[in-house]
PDB file of C-alpha atoms and ligand atoms in Angstrom:
ATOM      1  CA  MET A   1      -5.493 -10.636  -2.499  1.00  0.00           C
ATOM      2  CA  GLY A   2      -5.814 -11.997   0.875  1.00  0.00           C
ATOM      3  CA  LEU A   3      -3.422 -11.850   3.918  1.00  0.00           C
ATOM      4  CA  ILE A   4       0.348 -11.500   3.404  1.00  0.00           C
ATOM      5  CA  GLY A   5       2.589 -13.077   5.551  1.00  0.00           C
ATOM      6  CA  ILE A   6       6.202 -12.039   6.277  1.00  0.00           C
ATOM      7  CA  THR A   7       8.671 -14.666   7.642  1.00  0.00           C
ATOM      8  CA  GLY A   8      12.251 -13.216   8.952  1.00  0.00           C
ATOM      9  CA  ALA A   9      10.141  -9.955  10.022  1.00  0.00           C
ATOM     10  CA  THR A  10      12.821  -9.244  12.665  1.00  0.00           C
ATOM     11  CA  GLY A  11      15.644  -9.440  10.029  1.00  0.00           C
ATOM     12  CA  ALA A  12      17.003  -6.822   7.573  1.00  0.00           C
ATOM     13  CA  VAL A  13      15.233  -7.749   4.721  1.00  0.00           C
ATOM     14  CA  GLY A  14      11.887  -9.088   6.308  1.00  0.00           C
ATOM     15  CA  GLY A  15      11.763  -6.072   8.461  1.00  0.00           C
ATOM     16  CA  ARG A  16      12.279  -3.652   5.437  1.00  0.00           C
ATOM     17  CA  VAL A  17       9.459  -5.377   3.592  1.00  0.00           C
ATOM     18  CA  ALA A  18       7.003  -5.515   6.658  1.00  0.00           C
ATOM     19  CA  ARG A  19       7.723  -1.430   6.934  1.00  0.00           C
ATOM     20  CA  ARG A  20       6.907  -0.976   3.408  1.00  0.00           C
ATOM     21  CA  LEU A  21       3.636  -3.030   3.484  1.00  0.00           C
ATOM     22  CA  ALA A  22       2.457  -1.279   6.729  1.00  0.00           C
ATOM     23  CA  ALA A  23       3.247   2.116   5.156  1.00  0.00           C
ATOM     24  CA  ALA A  24       1.140   1.059   1.898  1.00  0.00           C
ATOM     25  CA  GLY A  25      -1.542   0.070   4.294  1.00  0.00           C
ATOM     26  CA  VAL A  26      -1.508  -3.637   3.577  1.00  0.00           C
ATOM     27  CA  ALA A  27      -2.629  -6.256   5.775  1.00  0.00           C
ATOM     28  CA  GLN A  28       0.015  -8.640   6.915  1.00  0.00           C
ATOM     29  CA  ARG A  29       1.001 -11.401   9.279  1.00  0.00           C
ATOM     30  CA  LEU A  30       4.446 -11.162  10.718  1.00  0.00           C
ATOM     31  CA  VAL A  31       6.156 -14.452  11.692  1.00  0.00           C
ATOM     32  CA  VAL A  32       8.753 -14.111  14.320  1.00  0.00           C
ATOM     33  CA  ARG A  33      11.092 -16.493  16.461  1.00  0.00           C
ATOM     34  CA  ASP A  34      11.100 -13.792  19.187  1.00  0.00           C
ATOM     35  CA  PRO A  35       8.106 -11.660  19.487  1.00  0.00           C
ATOM     36  CA  SER A  36       9.830  -9.020  21.748  1.00  0.00           C
ATOM     37  CA  ARG A  37      11.813  -7.995  18.776  1.00  0.00           C
ATOM     38  CA  ALA A  38       8.960  -7.963  16.107  1.00  0.00           C
ATOM     39  CA  PRO A  39       8.806  -4.697  14.119  1.00  0.00           C
ATOM     40  CA  ASP A  40       6.335  -2.407  15.993  1.00  0.00           C
ATOM     41  CA  LEU A  41       3.813  -2.112  13.078  1.00  0.00           C
ATOM     42  CA  PRO A  42       0.007  -2.498  12.754  1.00  0.00           C
ATOM     43  CA  ALA A  43       0.115  -6.183  12.032  1.00  0.00           C
ATOM     44  CA  ASP A  44      -0.819  -9.619  13.381  1.00  0.00           C
ATOM     45  CA  VAL A  45       2.325 -11.422  15.009  1.00  0.00           C
ATOM     46  CA  ARG A  46       2.636 -14.894  15.490  1.00  0.00           C
ATOM     47  CA  VAL A  47       5.705 -16.932  16.637  1.00  0.00           C
ATOM     48  CA  ALA A  48       7.324 -19.849  15.104  1.00  0.00           C
ATOM     49  CA  ARG A  49      10.771 -21.014  14.139  1.00  0.00           C
ATOM     50  CA  TYR A  50      11.523 -23.240  10.977  1.00  0.00           C
ATOM     51  CA  GLY A  51      11.626 -26.871  12.060  1.00  0.00           C
ATOM     52  CA  ASP A  52       8.575 -26.542  14.371  1.00  0.00           C
ATOM     53  CA  GLY A  53       5.974 -27.648  11.720  1.00  0.00           C
ATOM     54  CA  GLY A  54       2.802 -27.154  14.242  1.00  0.00           C
ATOM     55  CA  ALA A  55       3.957 -23.768  14.982  1.00  0.00           C
ATOM     56  CA  LEU A  56       4.678 -22.789  11.574  1.00  0.00           C
ATOM     57  CA  ARG A  57       1.098 -24.183  10.339  1.00  0.00           C
ATOM     58  CA  HIS A  58      -0.640 -22.078  13.119  1.00  0.00           C
ATOM     59  CA  ALA A  59       1.518 -19.093  11.906  1.00  0.00           C
ATOM     60  CA  PHE A  60       0.553 -19.578   8.227  1.00  0.00           C
ATOM     61  CA  ASP A  61      -3.049 -20.445   8.926  1.00  0.00           C
ATOM     62  CA  GLY A  62      -5.197 -17.540   6.809  1.00  0.00           C
ATOM     63  CA  VAL A  63      -2.001 -16.423   4.880  1.00  0.00           C
ATOM     64  CA  ASP A  64      -2.627 -16.171   1.028  1.00  0.00           C
ATOM     65  CA  VAL A  65       0.835 -15.076   0.006  1.00  0.00           C
ATOM     66  CA  LEU A  66       3.948 -15.529   2.221  1.00  0.00           C
ATOM     67  CA  LEU A  67       7.488 -14.147   2.051  1.00  0.00           C
ATOM     68  CA  LEU A  68       9.550 -17.005   3.001  1.00  0.00           C
ATOM     69  CA  VAL A  69      12.850 -15.558   4.007  1.00  0.00           C
ATOM     70  CA  SER A  70      15.609 -18.068   3.912  1.00  0.00           C
ATOM     71  CA  ALA A  71      17.122 -19.166   7.311  1.00  0.00           C
ATOM     72  CA  SER A  72      20.480 -18.120   8.698  1.00  0.00           C
ATOM     73  CA  GLU A  73      23.009 -20.458   7.516  1.00  0.00           C
ATOM     74  CA  ASP A  74      22.711 -23.905   9.191  1.00  0.00           C
ATOM     75  CA  ALA A  75      24.187 -27.387   8.718  1.00  0.00           C
ATOM     76  CA  ASP A  76      20.613 -28.456   8.173  1.00  0.00           C
ATOM     77  CA  ARG A  77      19.164 -25.636   6.425  1.00  0.00           C
ATOM     78  CA  VAL A  78      17.210 -27.707   3.727  1.00  0.00           C
ATOM     79  CA  ALA A  79      15.457 -29.470   6.709  1.00  0.00           C
ATOM     80  CA  LEU A  80      14.416 -26.026   8.024  1.00  0.00           C
ATOM     81  CA  HIS A  81      13.075 -24.831   4.749  1.00  0.00           C
ATOM     82  CA  ARG A  82      11.421 -28.161   4.099  1.00  0.00           C
ATOM     83  CA  SER A  83       9.409 -27.866   7.273  1.00  0.00           C
ATOM     84  CA  ALA A  84       8.428 -24.527   6.216  1.00  0.00           C
ATOM     85  CA  VAL A  85       7.340 -25.084   2.526  1.00  0.00           C
ATOM     86  CA  GLU A  86       5.464 -28.137   3.942  1.00  0.00           C
ATOM     87  CA  ALA A  87       3.721 -26.139   6.471  1.00  0.00           C
ATOM     88  CA  ALA A  88       2.799 -23.280   4.115  1.00  0.00           C
ATOM     89  CA  ALA A  89       1.271 -26.154   1.836  1.00  0.00           C
ATOM     90  CA  GLU A  90      -0.721 -27.722   4.572  1.00  0.00           C
ATOM     91  CA  ALA A  91      -1.989 -24.279   6.000  1.00  0.00           C
ATOM     92  CA  GLY A  92      -3.421 -23.275   2.477  1.00  0.00           C
ATOM     93  CA  VAL A  93      -1.019 -20.655   1.545  1.00  0.00           C
ATOM     94  CA  ARG A  94      -1.334 -20.227  -2.116  1.00  0.00           C
ATOM     95  CA  ARG A  95       1.865 -18.554  -3.227  1.00  0.00           C
ATOM     96  CA  VAL A  96       5.179 -18.101  -1.740  1.00  0.00           C
ATOM     97  CA  VAL A  97       7.923 -15.431  -2.674  1.00  0.00           C
ATOM     98  CA  TYR A  98      11.315 -17.144  -1.537  1.00  0.00           C
ATOM     99  CA  THR A  99      14.589 -15.383  -1.057  1.00  0.00           C
ATOM    100  CA  SER A 100      17.241 -17.631  -3.001  1.00  0.00           C
ATOM    101  CA  PHE A 101      20.598 -16.866  -4.364  1.00  0.00           C
ATOM    102  CA  GLN A 102      21.823 -15.794  -7.628  1.00  0.00           C
ATOM    103  CA  SER A 103      23.370 -18.950  -9.420  1.00  0.00           C
ATOM    104  CA  ALA A 104      21.585 -21.448  -7.190  1.00  0.00           C
ATOM    105  CA  ALA A 105      22.272 -24.891  -8.442  1.00  0.00           C
ATOM    106  CA  PRO A 106      23.065 -28.273  -6.826  1.00  0.00           C
ATOM    107  CA  ASP A 107      26.667 -27.832  -8.121  1.00  0.00           C
ATOM    108  CA  CYS A 108      27.085 -24.116  -7.603  1.00  0.00           C
ATOM    109  CA  THR A 109      30.467 -22.899  -6.368  1.00  0.00           C
ATOM    110  CA  PHE A 110      28.829 -21.046  -3.108  1.00  0.00           C
ATOM    111  CA  THR A 111      28.045 -23.843  -1.074  1.00  0.00           C
ATOM    112  CA  PHE A 112      25.115 -22.125   0.603  1.00  0.00           C
ATOM    113  CA  GLY A 113      23.633 -21.518  -2.911  1.00  0.00           C
ATOM    114  CA  ARG A 114      23.027 -25.428  -2.932  1.00  0.00           C
ATOM    115  CA  ASP A 115      20.652 -25.287  -0.009  1.00  0.00           C
ATOM    116  CA  HIS A 116      18.715 -22.642  -2.067  1.00  0.00           C
ATOM    117  CA  ALA A 117      18.713 -24.756  -4.995  1.00  0.00           C
ATOM    118  CA  ALA A 118      17.420 -27.818  -2.864  1.00  0.00           C
ATOM    119  CA  THR A 119      14.679 -25.246  -1.553  1.00  0.00           C
ATOM    120  CA  GLU A 120      13.436 -24.278  -4.874  1.00  0.00           C
ATOM    121  CA  GLU A 121      13.184 -27.729  -5.824  1.00  0.00           C
ATOM    122  CA  LEU A 122      11.136 -28.307  -2.743  1.00  0.00           C
ATOM    123  CA  LEU A 123       8.599 -25.232  -3.819  1.00  0.00           C
ATOM    124  CA  ALA A 124       8.586 -26.727  -7.334  1.00  0.00           C
ATOM    125  CA  ALA A 125       7.511 -30.154  -6.134  1.00  0.00           C
ATOM    126  CA  SER A 126       4.804 -28.775  -3.892  1.00  0.00           C
ATOM    127  CA  ARG A 127       1.255 -27.460  -4.822  1.00  0.00           C
ATOM    128  CA  LEU A 128       2.448 -23.899  -4.010  1.00  0.00           C
ATOM    129  CA  GLU A 129       2.446 -21.277  -6.855  1.00  0.00           C
ATOM    130  CA  THR A 130       6.030 -19.750  -6.350  1.00  0.00           C
ATOM    131  CA  THR A 131       8.112 -16.493  -7.240  1.00  0.00           C
ATOM    132  CA  VAL A 132      11.596 -17.181  -6.615  1.00  0.00           C
ATOM    133  CA  LEU A 133      13.942 -14.120  -6.252  1.00  0.00           C
ATOM    134  CA  ARG A 134      17.614 -14.949  -6.498  1.00  0.00           C
ATOM    135  CA  ASN A 135      19.336 -12.296  -4.858  1.00  0.00           C
ATOM    136  CA  SER A 136      23.061 -11.451  -5.362  1.00  0.00           C
ATOM    137  CA  PHE A 137      25.168 -10.666  -2.539  1.00  0.00           C
ATOM    138  CA  TYR A 138      24.167  -7.700  -0.260  1.00  0.00           C
ATOM    139  CA  LEU A 139      26.193  -4.604  -1.349  1.00  0.00           C
ATOM    140  CA  ASN A 140      25.540  -3.572   2.611  1.00  0.00           C
ATOM    141  CA  VAL A 141      27.762  -6.221   3.574  1.00  0.00           C
ATOM    142  CA  LEU A 142      30.649  -5.677   1.620  1.00  0.00           C
ATOM    143  CA  PRO A 143      32.162  -3.090   3.961  1.00  0.00           C
ATOM    144  CA  GLU A 144      31.833  -5.480   6.665  1.00  0.00           C
ATOM    145  CA  PHE A 145      34.338  -7.919   4.881  1.00  0.00           C
ATOM    146  CA  VAL A 146      36.969  -5.286   5.353  1.00  0.00           C
ATOM    147  CA  VAL A 147      39.494  -5.989   8.210  1.00  0.00           C
ATOM    148  CA  ASP A 148      42.473  -3.632   8.765  1.00  0.00           C
ATOM    149  CA  GLY A 149      42.132  -1.972   5.446  1.00  0.00           C
ATOM    150  CA  ALA A 150      42.009  -5.030   3.441  1.00  0.00           C
ATOM    151  CA  LEU A 151      39.405  -7.098   1.761  1.00  0.00           C
ATOM    152  CA  ARG A 152      40.825 -10.649   1.542  1.00  0.00           C
ATOM    153  CA  GLY A 153      39.653 -13.720  -0.264  1.00  0.00           C
ATOM    154  CA  PRO A 154      40.137 -15.905  -3.280  1.00  0.00           C
ATOM    155  CA  ALA A 155      37.816 -14.053  -5.790  1.00  0.00           C
ATOM    156  CA  GLY A 156      40.808 -13.563  -8.508  1.00  0.00           C
ATOM    157  CA  SER A 157      39.557 -10.973 -10.668  1.00  0.00           C
ATOM    158  CA  GLY A 158      35.908 -11.997 -10.854  1.00  0.00           C
ATOM    159  CA  ARG A 159      33.052  -9.677 -10.578  1.00  0.00           C
ATOM    160  CA  VAL A 160      29.921  -9.409  -8.042  1.00  0.00           C
ATOM    161  CA  ALA A 161      26.794  -7.548  -9.242  1.00  0.00           C
ATOM    162  CA  ALA A 162      25.904  -7.136  -5.457  1.00  0.00           C
ATOM    163  CA  VAL A 163      22.452  -5.573  -4.591  1.00  0.00           C
ATOM    164  CA  ALA A 164      21.373  -3.405  -1.883  1.00  0.00           C
ATOM    165  CA  ARG A 165      18.927  -4.612   0.541  1.00  0.00           C
ATOM    166  CA  ASP A 166      16.563  -1.974   0.198  1.00  0.00           C
ATOM    167  CA  ASP A 167      16.254  -2.785  -3.688  1.00  0.00           C
ATOM    168  CA  VAL A 168      15.722  -6.613  -2.617  1.00  0.00           C
ATOM    169  CA  ALA A 169      12.935  -5.402  -0.142  1.00  0.00           C
ATOM    170  CA  ASP A 170      11.342  -3.214  -2.821  1.00  0.00           C
ATOM    171  CA  VAL A 171      11.392  -5.969  -5.216  1.00  0.00           C
ATOM    172  CA  ALA A 172       9.811  -8.532  -2.605  1.00  0.00           C
ATOM    173  CA  VAL A 173       7.143  -5.922  -2.156  1.00  0.00           C
ATOM    174  CA  ALA A 174       6.510  -5.693  -6.018  1.00  0.00           C
ATOM    175  CA  ALA A 175       6.303  -9.628  -6.148  1.00  0.00           C
ATOM    176  CA  LEU A 176       3.962 -10.099  -3.215  1.00  0.00           C
ATOM    177  CA  LEU A 177       1.580  -7.635  -4.311  1.00  0.00           C
ATOM    178  CA  ASP A 178       1.567  -8.439  -8.124  1.00  0.00           C
ATOM    179  CA  GLU A 179       0.306 -11.713  -9.271  1.00  0.00           C
ATOM    180  CA  GLU A 180       1.941 -11.244 -12.601  1.00  0.00           C
ATOM    181  CA  HIS A 181       5.102 -12.564 -10.746  1.00  0.00           C
ATOM    182  CA  SER A 182       3.699 -15.949 -10.024  1.00  0.00           C
ATOM    183  CA  GLY A 183       5.716 -18.839 -11.631  1.00  0.00           C
ATOM    184  CA  ARG A 184       8.793 -16.456 -12.183  1.00  0.00           C
ATOM    185  CA  THR A 185      12.338 -16.740 -10.993  1.00  0.00           C
ATOM    186  CA  TYR A 186      14.343 -13.566 -11.087  1.00  0.00           C
ATOM    187  CA  ASP A 187      17.961 -12.544 -10.620  1.00  0.00           C
ATOM    188  CA  VAL A 188      17.879  -9.619  -8.178  1.00  0.00           C
ATOM    189  CA  THR A 189      21.177  -7.539  -8.701  1.00  0.00           C
ATOM    190  CA  GLY A 190      22.912  -4.277  -8.594  1.00  0.00           C
ATOM    191  CA  PRO A 191      23.315  -2.036 -11.689  1.00  0.00           C
ATOM    192  CA  GLN A 192      27.118  -3.062 -12.050  1.00  0.00           C
ATOM    193  CA  ALA A 193      29.484  -5.979 -11.628  1.00  0.00           C
ATOM    194  CA  LEU A 194      32.458  -4.848  -9.646  1.00  0.00           C
ATOM    195  CA  THR A 195      35.697  -6.612  -9.176  1.00  0.00           C
ATOM    196  CA  LEU A 196      36.749  -6.774  -5.366  1.00  0.00           C
ATOM    197  CA  ALA A 197      39.551  -4.424  -6.321  1.00  0.00           C
ATOM    198  CA  GLU A 198      36.933  -2.030  -7.451  1.00  0.00           C
ATOM    199  CA  VAL A 199      34.837  -2.628  -4.232  1.00  0.00           C
ATOM    200  CA  ALA A 200      37.794  -1.917  -2.156  1.00  0.00           C
ATOM    201  CA  ALA A 201      38.622   1.156  -3.825  1.00  0.00           C
ATOM    202  CA  GLU A 202      35.040   2.606  -3.485  1.00  0.00           C
ATOM    203  CA  ILE A 203      34.902   1.673   0.259  1.00  0.00           C
ATOM    204  CA  GLY A 204      38.229   3.484   0.643  1.00  0.00           C
ATOM    205  CA  ARG A 205      37.217   6.400  -1.311  1.00  0.00           C
ATOM    206  CA  ALA A 206      33.985   6.673   0.774  1.00  0.00           C
ATOM    207  CA  THR A 207      35.709   6.187   4.373  1.00  0.00           C
ATOM    208  CA  GLY A 208      38.495   8.477   3.432  1.00  0.00           C
ATOM    209  CA  GLY A 209      41.251   5.705   4.102  1.00  0.00           C
ATOM    210  CA  GLU A 210      42.983   3.226   1.802  1.00  0.00           C
ATOM    211  CA  VAL A 211      41.154  -0.115   1.311  1.00  0.00           C
ATOM    212  CA  THR A 212      42.938  -2.863  -0.819  1.00  0.00           C
ATOM    213  CA  TYR A 213      41.816  -6.011  -2.060  1.00  0.00           C
ATOM    214  CA  VAL A 214      44.360  -8.791  -1.340  1.00  0.00           C
ATOM    215  CA  GLU A 215      43.861 -11.949  -3.323  1.00  0.00           C
ATOM    216  CA  GLU A 216      44.281 -15.028  -1.354  1.00  0.00           C
ATOM    217  CA  THR A 217      44.530 -18.620  -2.667  1.00  0.00           C
ATOM    218  CA  VAL A 218      42.012 -21.045  -1.564  1.00  0.00           C
ATOM    219  CA  GLU A 219      44.701 -22.578   0.853  1.00  0.00           C
ATOM    220  CA  GLU A 220      45.256 -19.109   2.206  1.00  0.00           C
ATOM    221  CA  ALA A 221      41.665 -18.450   2.778  1.00  0.00           C
ATOM    222  CA  TYR A 222      40.922 -21.481   4.700  1.00  0.00           C
ATOM    223  CA  ALA A 223      44.159 -20.763   6.990  1.00  0.00           C
ATOM    224  CA  SER A 224      43.122 -17.238   7.695  1.00  0.00           C
ATOM    225  CA  ARG A 225      39.783 -17.936   8.611  1.00  0.00           C
ATOM    226  CA  ALA A 226      40.981 -21.426  10.622  1.00  0.00           C
ATOM    227  CA  SER A 227      41.247 -19.274  14.016  1.00  0.00           C
ATOM    228  CA  SER A 228      37.455 -18.475  13.950  1.00  0.00           C
ATOM    229  CA  GLY A 229      36.938 -22.067  15.111  1.00  0.00           C
ATOM    230  CA  ALA A 230      33.772 -22.199  13.112  1.00  0.00           C
ATOM    231  CA  PRO A 231      32.646 -25.698  11.719  1.00  0.00           C
ATOM    232  CA  ARG A 232      34.041 -26.928   8.347  1.00  0.00           C
ATOM    233  CA  TRP A 233      30.693 -26.255   6.439  1.00  0.00           C
ATOM    234  CA  GLU A 234      30.622 -22.663   7.482  1.00  0.00           C
ATOM    235  CA  VAL A 235      33.960 -22.085   6.668  1.00  0.00           C
ATOM    236  CA  ASP A 236      33.321 -23.573   3.249  1.00  0.00           C
ATOM    237  CA  GLY A 237      30.374 -21.208   2.973  1.00  0.00           C
ATOM    238  CA  TRP A 238      32.601 -18.127   3.464  1.00  0.00           C
ATOM    239  CA  VAL A 239      35.299 -19.242   1.414  1.00  0.00           C
ATOM    240  CA  SER A 240      33.114 -20.212  -1.466  1.00  0.00           C
ATOM    241  CA  THR A 241      31.551 -16.669  -1.235  1.00  0.00           C
ATOM    242  CA  TYR A 242      34.892 -15.507  -2.991  1.00  0.00           C
ATOM    243  CA  THR A 243      35.447 -18.519  -5.340  1.00  0.00           C
ATOM    244  CA  ALA A 244      31.908 -18.412  -6.688  1.00  0.00           C
ATOM    245  CA  ILE A 245      32.903 -14.375  -7.759  1.00  0.00           C
ATOM    246  CA  ALA A 246      36.227 -15.873  -9.095  1.00  0.00           C
ATOM    247  CA  ASN A 247      34.290 -18.428 -11.180  1.00  0.00           C
ATOM    248  CA  GLY A 248      31.987 -15.699 -12.815  1.00  0.00           C
ATOM    249  CA  GLU A 249      28.704 -17.249 -11.059  1.00  0.00           C
ATOM    250  CA  LEU A 250      27.830 -13.771  -9.525  1.00  0.00           C
ATOM    251  CA  GLU A 251      28.830 -11.388 -12.375  1.00  0.00           C
ATOM    252  CA  ALA A 252      25.529 -11.380 -14.251  1.00  0.00           C
ATOM    253  CA  VAL A 253      23.655  -7.873 -14.080  1.00  0.00           C
ATOM    254  CA  SER A 254      19.730  -8.165 -14.489  1.00  0.00           C
ATOM    255  CA  ASP A 255      17.102  -5.162 -15.145  1.00  0.00           C
ATOM    256  CA  VAL A 256      14.737  -6.783 -12.225  1.00  0.00           C
ATOM    257  CA  VAL A 257      15.137  -3.896  -9.912  1.00  0.00           C
ATOM    258  CA  PRO A 258      14.476  -1.307 -12.270  1.00  0.00           C
ATOM    259  CA  ARG A 259      11.719  -3.396 -13.788  1.00  0.00           C
ATOM    260  CA  LEU A 260      10.022  -4.267 -10.811  1.00  0.00           C
ATOM    261  CA  THR A 261      10.439  -1.024  -9.081  1.00  0.00           C
ATOM    262  CA  GLY A 262      10.118   1.807 -11.562  1.00  0.00           C
ATOM    263  CA  ARG A 263      13.626   3.222 -10.441  1.00  0.00           C
ATOM    264  CA  PRO A 264      17.334   2.392 -11.017  1.00  0.00           C
ATOM    265  CA  ALA A 265      19.057  -0.138  -8.704  1.00  0.00           C
ATOM    266  CA  THR A 266      21.152   1.240  -6.078  1.00  0.00           C
ATOM    267  CA  SER A 267      25.006   1.352  -6.671  1.00  0.00           C
ATOM    268  CA  LEU A 268      27.821   0.683  -4.151  1.00  0.00           C
ATOM    269  CA  ARG A 269      28.911   4.265  -4.472  1.00  0.00           C
ATOM    270  CA  GLU A 270      25.155   5.552  -3.769  1.00  0.00           C
ATOM    271  CA  LEU A 271      24.761   3.050  -0.907  1.00  0.00           C
ATOM    272  CA  LEU A 272      28.092   4.153   0.856  1.00  0.00           C
ATOM    273  CA  ALA A 273      27.237   7.835   0.369  1.00  0.00           C
ATOM    274  CA  ARG A 274      23.729   7.129   2.259  1.00  0.00           C
ATOM    275  CA  ARG A 275      25.602   5.467   5.131  1.00  0.00           C
TER     276      ARG A 275
HETATM  277  N1  NAP B 301      22.533 -12.190  -0.093  1.00  0.00           N
HETATM  278  C1  NAP B 301      23.315 -12.030   0.732  1.00  0.00           C
HETATM  279  O1  NAP B 301      24.451 -11.470   0.681  1.00  0.00           O
HETATM  280  C2  NAP B 301      22.964 -12.803   2.065  1.00  0.00           C
HETATM  281  C3  NAP B 301      23.655 -12.322   3.157  1.00  0.00           C
HETATM  282  C4  NAP B 301      23.358 -12.993   4.289  1.00  0.00           C
HETATM  283  C5  NAP B 301      22.218 -13.717   4.483  1.00  0.00           C
HETATM  284  N2  NAP B 301      21.479 -14.084   3.486  1.00  0.00           N
HETATM  285  C6  NAP B 301      20.337 -14.811   3.270  1.00  0.00           C
HETATM  286  O2  NAP B 301      19.181 -13.967   3.339  1.00  0.00           O
HETATM  287  C7  NAP B 301      18.265 -14.136   4.366  1.00  0.00           C
HETATM  288  C8  NAP B 301      17.644 -12.613   4.592  1.00  0.00           C
HETATM  289  O3  NAP B 301      18.504 -11.743   4.631  1.00  0.00           O
HETATM  290  P1  NAP B 301      18.431 -10.959   5.833  1.00  0.00           P
HETATM  291  O4  NAP B 301      19.781  -9.639   5.782  1.00  0.00           O
HETATM  292  O5  NAP B 301      17.407 -10.282   6.212  1.00  0.00           O
HETATM  293  O6  NAP B 301      19.115 -11.563   7.216  1.00  0.00           O
HETATM  294  P2  NAP B 301      18.885 -11.249   8.673  1.00  0.00           P
HETATM  295  O7  NAP B 301      19.028  -9.833   9.036  1.00  0.00           O
HETATM  296  O8  NAP B 301      19.986 -12.219   9.464  1.00  0.00           O
HETATM  297  O9  NAP B 301      17.364 -11.738   8.812  1.00  0.00           O
HETATM  298  C9  NAP B 301      17.063 -13.290   9.019  1.00  0.00           C
HETATM  299  C10 NAP B 301      15.767 -13.307   9.423  1.00  0.00           C
HETATM  300  O10 NAP B 301      15.370 -14.839   9.299  1.00  0.00           O
HETATM  301  C11 NAP B 301      15.031 -15.222  10.645  1.00  0.00           C
HETATM  302  N3  NAP B 301      15.641 -16.496  10.864  1.00  0.00           N
HETATM  303  C12 NAP B 301      16.879 -17.115  10.594  1.00  0.00           C
HETATM  304  N4  NAP B 301      16.661 -18.447  10.774  1.00  0.00           N
HETATM  305  C13 NAP B 301      15.448 -18.894  11.027  1.00  0.00           C
HETATM  306  C14 NAP B 301      14.578 -19.911  11.470  1.00  0.00           C
HETATM  307  N5  NAP B 301      15.445 -20.998  11.586  1.00  0.00           N
HETATM  308  N6  NAP B 301      13.503 -19.989  11.622  1.00  0.00           N
HETATM  309  C15 NAP B 301      12.891 -18.883  11.699  1.00  0.00           C
HETATM  310  N7  NAP B 301      13.279 -17.730  11.524  1.00  0.00           N
HETATM  311  C16 NAP B 301      14.647 -17.639  11.164  1.00  0.00           C
HETATM  312  C17 NAP B 301      15.662 -14.451  11.556  1.00  0.00           C
HETATM  313  O11 NAP B 301      15.124 -14.200  12.808  1.00  0.00           O
HETATM  314  P3  NAP B 301      15.822 -13.854  14.320  1.00  0.00           P
HETATM  315  O12 NAP B 301      15.755 -12.492  14.171  1.00  0.00           O
HETATM  316  O13 NAP B 301      15.104 -14.571  15.352  1.00  0.00           O
HETATM  317  O14 NAP B 301      17.266 -14.418  14.011  1.00  0.00           O
HETATM  318  C18 NAP B 301      15.668 -12.829  10.787  1.00  0.00           C
HETATM  319  O15 NAP B 301      14.334 -12.324  11.172  1.00  0.00           O
HETATM  320  C19 NAP B 301      19.151 -14.712   5.275  1.00  0.00           C
HETATM  321  O16 NAP B 301      18.309 -15.151   6.526  1.00  0.00           O
HETATM  322  C20 NAP B 301      19.912 -15.633   4.590  1.00  0.00           C
HETATM  323  O17 NAP B 301      19.508 -16.658   4.507  1.00  0.00           O
HETATM  324  C21 NAP B 301      21.797 -13.194   2.185  1.00  0.00           C
END
């Protein structure tokens, strides 16, 4: 295998993958927007942002297998991803490992998941070999949703098989290094699907305080987030995080973490105990 390229290397998942590859002595190119924040690793660093085809082609030149980390949420995220897919194909990248989302589909409930479905289609229509990692929500962010001792949202009694970022990174490393994963699409989930009431109880247990799940209606969810001043597309994404759980689109538990990493997936309790 030739050079591995890592986009999003200044972020949580890309940074974890880069550190793991460096520890294993694998040659890599880090692609970042801000070189001053690039991880301090023995790697070649090039600067490019999605949307800038020329910079992306230069950044991907010579890369054999590329981790394409999905962009931060954006009103035009598919166009950003299109520029990256086109640049990868033009630069001669052979295979792309893409961070998608569980249950991604053109009509999935989670509105940001529709961007991932469109990106998967772009990859499928390209000449690139592809490995798609359909990650569940990150376990790591669930505690950040707690405000004033409550986890509020319109998730009903649905379940979410959230996954630890470390597990996502380990799966991505396996997918990058082993050609057996070419042409595959994987659901990357945690070991269990929890209701938000169960999530709240676990967070309360770990923090020594009471945390409760407060079920909102969809109308209440939009009203309680209105003061953020965020644009409608962004609030739609936030609210549909919960309605996707309510609709059962994030409850499937896969064996991908243990199968690709050789160890069990991290539970919420284990992750909270490590923090
Ligand atoms: N499954 C989930 O629960 C979940 C939650 C949040 C996000 N996500 C998605 O998963 C991705 C990776 O997760 P993460 O935890 O690593 O997120 P993160 O820590 O926010 O890192 C995102 C990385 O992508 C880079 N990036 C974002 N937009 C870009 C653009 N337009 N052009 C080039 N680079 C760009 C960022 O660069 P900078 O450092 O310069 O900003 C950063 O390195 C996210 O970007 C998002 O699409 C998933």
